[in-house]
Amino acid sequence: MSVQEAEPVEKRKRRLIIGLTLLLLVTLIGALFLVPQRKDNQPVNSIDPPKMEERGFGEDGELDMTNAKTIRAGVQQKADESMVRFKINTNPVYSNGEVNWMIENTAQNMGLVQVDIMKGDQVIYKSPTLKPNQKVQSDKVDLSSLSEGSHDVLAVFYIYDEKTKYLLGKTSVKINLTINGGSEV
């Protein structure tokens, strides 16, 4: 073989390699564009994430921070309005058919209050409805079913909206009720 015949074979090999490389590159690029792509970037059979709840949008603009003292006072007022304050005698005494409950719905509260005194699952006393700044100093009640001595009972405070009368919440406190066998304290 002469040198002249060897050259065209090497050129053909080089052309074949370049042609195959280009064909492979075109095939890969075509596959990327022709294969359907998932748009949500989630694996198949996955659970959809929860969607945002529609709540409308806030007010446009930035917060007015010109008077921090006024802002703090407003925030404190809102916090005070959301708090509920009660008073109750944690050691009431039953004597001569009356208990010194000393229950108060303080003036700072914005709702109505009813108090149930519970001995286990049994309600042994139901207070009247108390508006803000109202109280029950003492009240007549029949507790003759309870034995003389100390009883752990639960005072359950029910807080209601003054206008709608809907229950806003409830809280409770343990108290120690002393039953005095009819004698004066």
CSV table of C-alpha atoms in Angstrom, one decimal:
chain,number,residue,atom,x,y,z
A,1,MET,CA,0.0,0.0,0.0
A,2,SER,CA,1.1,3.4,-0.8
A,3,VAL,CA,1.0,6.4,1.5
A,4,GLN,CA,-1.6,8.1,-0.8
A,5,GLU,CA,-4.1,5.2,-0.3
A,6,ALA,CA,-3.7,5.2,3.6
A,7,GLU,CA,-4.6,8.9,3.8
A,8,PRO,CA,-8.2,8.6,2.5
A,9,VAL,CA,-8.9,5.6,4.9
A,10,GLU,CA,-7.8,7.7,7.9
A,11,LYS,CA,-9.8,10.7,6.7
A,12,ARG,CA,-12.8,8.4,6.3
A,13,LYS,CA,-12.4,7.1,9.9
A,14,ARG,CA,-12.1,10.6,11.3
A,15,ARG,CA,-15.2,11.7,9.3
A,16,LEU,CA,-17.0,8.6,10.6
A,17,ILE,CA,-16.1,9.3,14.2
A,18,ILE,CA,-17.1,13.0,13.9
A,19,GLY,CA,-20.3,12.0,12.1
A,20,LEU,CA,-21.2,9.5,14.9
A,21,THR,CA,-20.4,12.0,17.6
A,22,LEU,CA,-22.6,14.7,15.9
A,23,LEU,CA,-25.4,12.1,15.5
A,24,LEU,CA,-25.2,11.1,19.2
A,25,LEU,CA,-25.2,14.8,20.2
A,26,VAL,CA,-28.3,15.6,18.0
A,27,THR,CA,-30.1,12.5,19.4
A,28,LEU,CA,-29.5,13.6,23.0
A,29,ILE,CA,-30.6,17.2,22.3
A,30,GLY,CA,-33.7,15.9,20.5
A,31,ALA,CA,-34.6,13.5,23.4
A,32,LEU,CA,-34.4,16.4,25.9
A,33,PHE,CA,-36.9,18.4,23.9
A,34,LEU,CA,-39.2,15.7,22.8
A,35,VAL,CA,-39.6,13.8,26.0
A,36,PRO,CA,-42.5,15.4,28.1
A,37,GLN,CA,-41.3,17.2,31.1
A,38,ARG,CA,-43.2,17.3,34.5
A,39,LYS,CA,-43.9,20.9,35.3
A,40,ASP,CA,-44.5,20.6,39.0
A,41,ASN,CA,-41.2,19.0,39.8
A,42,GLN,CA,-42.8,16.3,41.9
A,43,PRO,CA,-42.2,12.6,41.7
A,44,VAL,CA,-44.9,10.4,40.3
A,45,ASN,CA,-47.5,9.2,42.9
A,46,SER,CA,-46.7,12.0,45.3
A,47,ILE,CA,-49.3,13.8,47.5
A,48,ASP,CA,-50.1,17.3,46.4
A,49,PRO,CA,-48.9,19.9,49.0
A,50,PRO,CA,-51.6,21.9,50.8
A,51,LYS,CA,-52.7,25.0,49.0
A,52,MET,CA,-52.8,28.4,50.6
A,53,GLU,CA,-56.1,29.4,52.2
A,54,GLU,CA,-57.8,32.4,50.6
A,55,ARG,CA,-57.8,35.2,53.2
A,56,GLY,CA,-57.7,38.3,51.1
A,57,PHE,CA,-54.7,40.7,51.3
A,58,GLY,CA,-53.4,43.2,53.9
A,59,GLU,CA,-53.3,46.9,53.7
A,60,ASP,CA,-50.8,48.5,51.3
A,61,GLY,CA,-47.9,50.5,52.7
A,62,GLU,CA,-45.4,50.3,55.5
A,63,LEU,CA,-46.0,50.4,59.2
A,64,ASP,CA,-46.1,53.8,60.8
A,65,MET,CA,-43.2,53.6,63.2
A,66,THR,CA,-43.0,57.4,64.0
A,67,ASN,CA,-44.2,57.0,67.5
A,68,ALA,CA,-43.0,53.8,69.2
A,69,LYS,CA,-44.5,54.8,72.5
A,70,THR,CA,-48.0,55.1,71.1
A,71,ILE,CA,-47.5,51.7,69.3
A,72,ARG,CA,-46.4,50.0,72.5
A,73,ALA,CA,-49.4,51.5,74.3
A,74,GLY,CA,-51.8,50.2,71.6
A,75,VAL,CA,-50.3,46.8,71.7
A,76,GLN,CA,-50.5,46.7,75.5
A,77,GLN,CA,-54.1,47.8,75.3
A,78,LYS,CA,-54.9,45.0,72.9
A,79,ALA,CA,-53.1,42.5,75.1
A,80,ASP,CA,-55.0,43.7,78.2
A,81,GLU,CA,-58.3,43.4,76.3
A,82,SER,CA,-57.6,39.8,75.4
A,83,MET,CA,-56.7,38.8,79.0
A,84,VAL,CA,-59.3,37.7,81.4
A,85,ARG,CA,-59.1,38.3,85.2
A,86,PHE,CA,-61.2,36.7,87.8
A,87,LYS,CA,-61.2,36.5,91.6
A,88,ILE,CA,-62.5,33.6,93.7
A,89,ASN,CA,-62.0,32.5,97.3
A,90,THR,CA,-59.8,29.4,97.0
A,91,ASN,CA,-60.8,28.4,100.5
A,92,PRO,CA,-64.5,29.0,100.8
A,93,VAL,CA,-66.5,27.8,103.8
A,94,TYR,CA,-70.0,26.4,103.8
A,95,SER,CA,-71.9,27.3,107.0
A,96,ASN,CA,-75.6,27.6,107.8
A,97,GLY,CA,-76.6,27.0,104.2
A,98,GLU,CA,-74.3,29.7,102.7
A,99,VAL,CA,-70.9,29.7,101.1
A,100,ASN,CA,-68.5,32.7,101.0
A,101,TRP,CA,-67.5,32.2,97.3
A,102,MET,CA,-66.2,35.8,96.8
A,103,ILE,CA,-66.4,35.4,93.0
A,104,GLU,CA,-65.7,38.5,90.9
A,105,ASN,CA,-65.7,39.3,87.2
A,106,THR,CA,-63.3,42.3,87.3
A,107,ALA,CA,-63.9,45.6,85.6
A,108,GLN,CA,-61.1,45.0,83.1
A,109,ASN,CA,-62.9,42.0,81.5
A,110,MET,CA,-64.9,42.5,78.4
A,111,GLY,CA,-67.2,39.5,78.6
A,112,LEU,CA,-69.9,37.8,80.7
A,113,VAL,CA,-68.9,35.1,83.2
A,114,GLN,CA,-70.7,32.1,84.7
A,115,VAL,CA,-69.0,29.9,87.3
A,116,ASP,CA,-69.9,26.3,88.0
A,117,ILE,CA,-68.5,24.6,91.1
A,118,MET,CA,-67.9,20.9,90.4
A,119,LYS,CA,-67.4,18.0,92.8
A,120,GLY,CA,-66.2,15.3,90.4
A,121,ASP,CA,-68.8,15.2,87.6
A,122,GLN,CA,-71.5,16.8,89.7
A,123,VAL,CA,-72.3,20.5,89.6
A,124,ILE,CA,-72.8,21.6,93.2
A,125,TYR,CA,-73.2,25.4,92.5
A,126,LYS,CA,-74.1,27.6,89.5
A,127,SER,CA,-73.3,31.3,89.9
A,128,PRO,CA,-75.5,33.9,88.3
A,129,THR,CA,-74.2,35.5,85.1
A,130,LEU,CA,-71.7,38.2,86.1
A,131,LYS,CA,-71.1,41.3,83.9
A,132,PRO,CA,-67.7,43.1,84.2
A,133,ASN,CA,-67.4,44.6,87.7
A,134,GLN,CA,-70.0,42.3,89.3
A,135,LYS,CA,-69.5,39.8,92.1
A,136,VAL,CA,-71.0,37.1,94.3
A,137,GLN,CA,-69.8,37.7,97.8
A,138,SER,CA,-71.7,34.7,99.3
A,139,ASP,CA,-74.7,32.7,98.2
A,140,LYS,CA,-77.1,30.2,99.7
A,141,VAL,CA,-76.7,26.7,98.5
A,142,ASP,CA,-77.7,23.2,99.7
A,143,LEU,CA,-74.5,21.2,100.2
A,144,SER,CA,-76.1,18.8,102.8
A,145,SER,CA,-75.1,15.9,100.6
A,146,LEU,CA,-71.4,16.6,101.3
A,147,SER,CA,-69.7,15.3,104.5
A,148,GLU,CA,-68.2,17.7,107.0
A,149,GLY,CA,-64.6,18.6,106.4
A,150,SER,CA,-62.5,19.7,103.4
A,151,HIS,CA,-63.4,18.9,99.8
A,152,ASP,CA,-61.3,19.5,96.6
A,153,VAL,CA,-63.6,21.0,94.1
A,154,LEU,CA,-63.2,22.7,90.7
A,155,ALA,CA,-64.4,26.2,89.8
A,156,VAL,CA,-65.0,26.3,86.1
A,157,PHE,CA,-65.2,29.9,84.6
A,158,TYR,CA,-67.2,30.2,81.3
A,159,ILE,CA,-66.5,33.4,79.4
A,160,TYR,CA,-69.1,34.6,76.9
A,161,ASP,CA,-69.3,37.4,74.4
A,162,GLU,CA,-71.6,40.1,75.9
A,163,LYS,CA,-73.4,40.8,72.6
A,164,THR,CA,-73.6,37.4,70.9
A,165,LYS,CA,-73.7,35.3,74.1
A,166,TYR,CA,-71.3,32.8,72.4
A,167,LEU,CA,-68.8,31.0,74.5
A,168,LEU,CA,-65.3,32.5,74.1
A,169,GLY,CA,-63.5,30.2,76.3
A,170,LYS,CA,-63.3,28.6,79.7
A,171,THR,CA,-60.8,28.1,82.4
A,172,SER,CA,-60.8,26.4,85.8
A,173,VAL,CA,-59.1,26.5,89.2
A,174,LYS,CA,-59.0,24.0,92.0
A,175,ILE,CA,-60.4,25.3,95.3
A,176,ASN,CA,-60.7,23.8,98.8
A,177,LEU,CA,-64.3,23.9,100.0
A,178,THR,CA,-64.7,23.4,103.8
A,179,ILE,CA,-68.1,22.0,105.0
A,180,ASN,CA,-68.8,23.3,108.5
A,181,GLY,CA,-71.6,21.2,110.1
A,182,GLY,CA,-74.0,24.1,110.4
A,183,SER,CA,-72.1,26.1,113.0
A,184,GLU,CA,-70.9,29.6,112.5
A,185,VAL,CA,-67.3,30.1,111.4
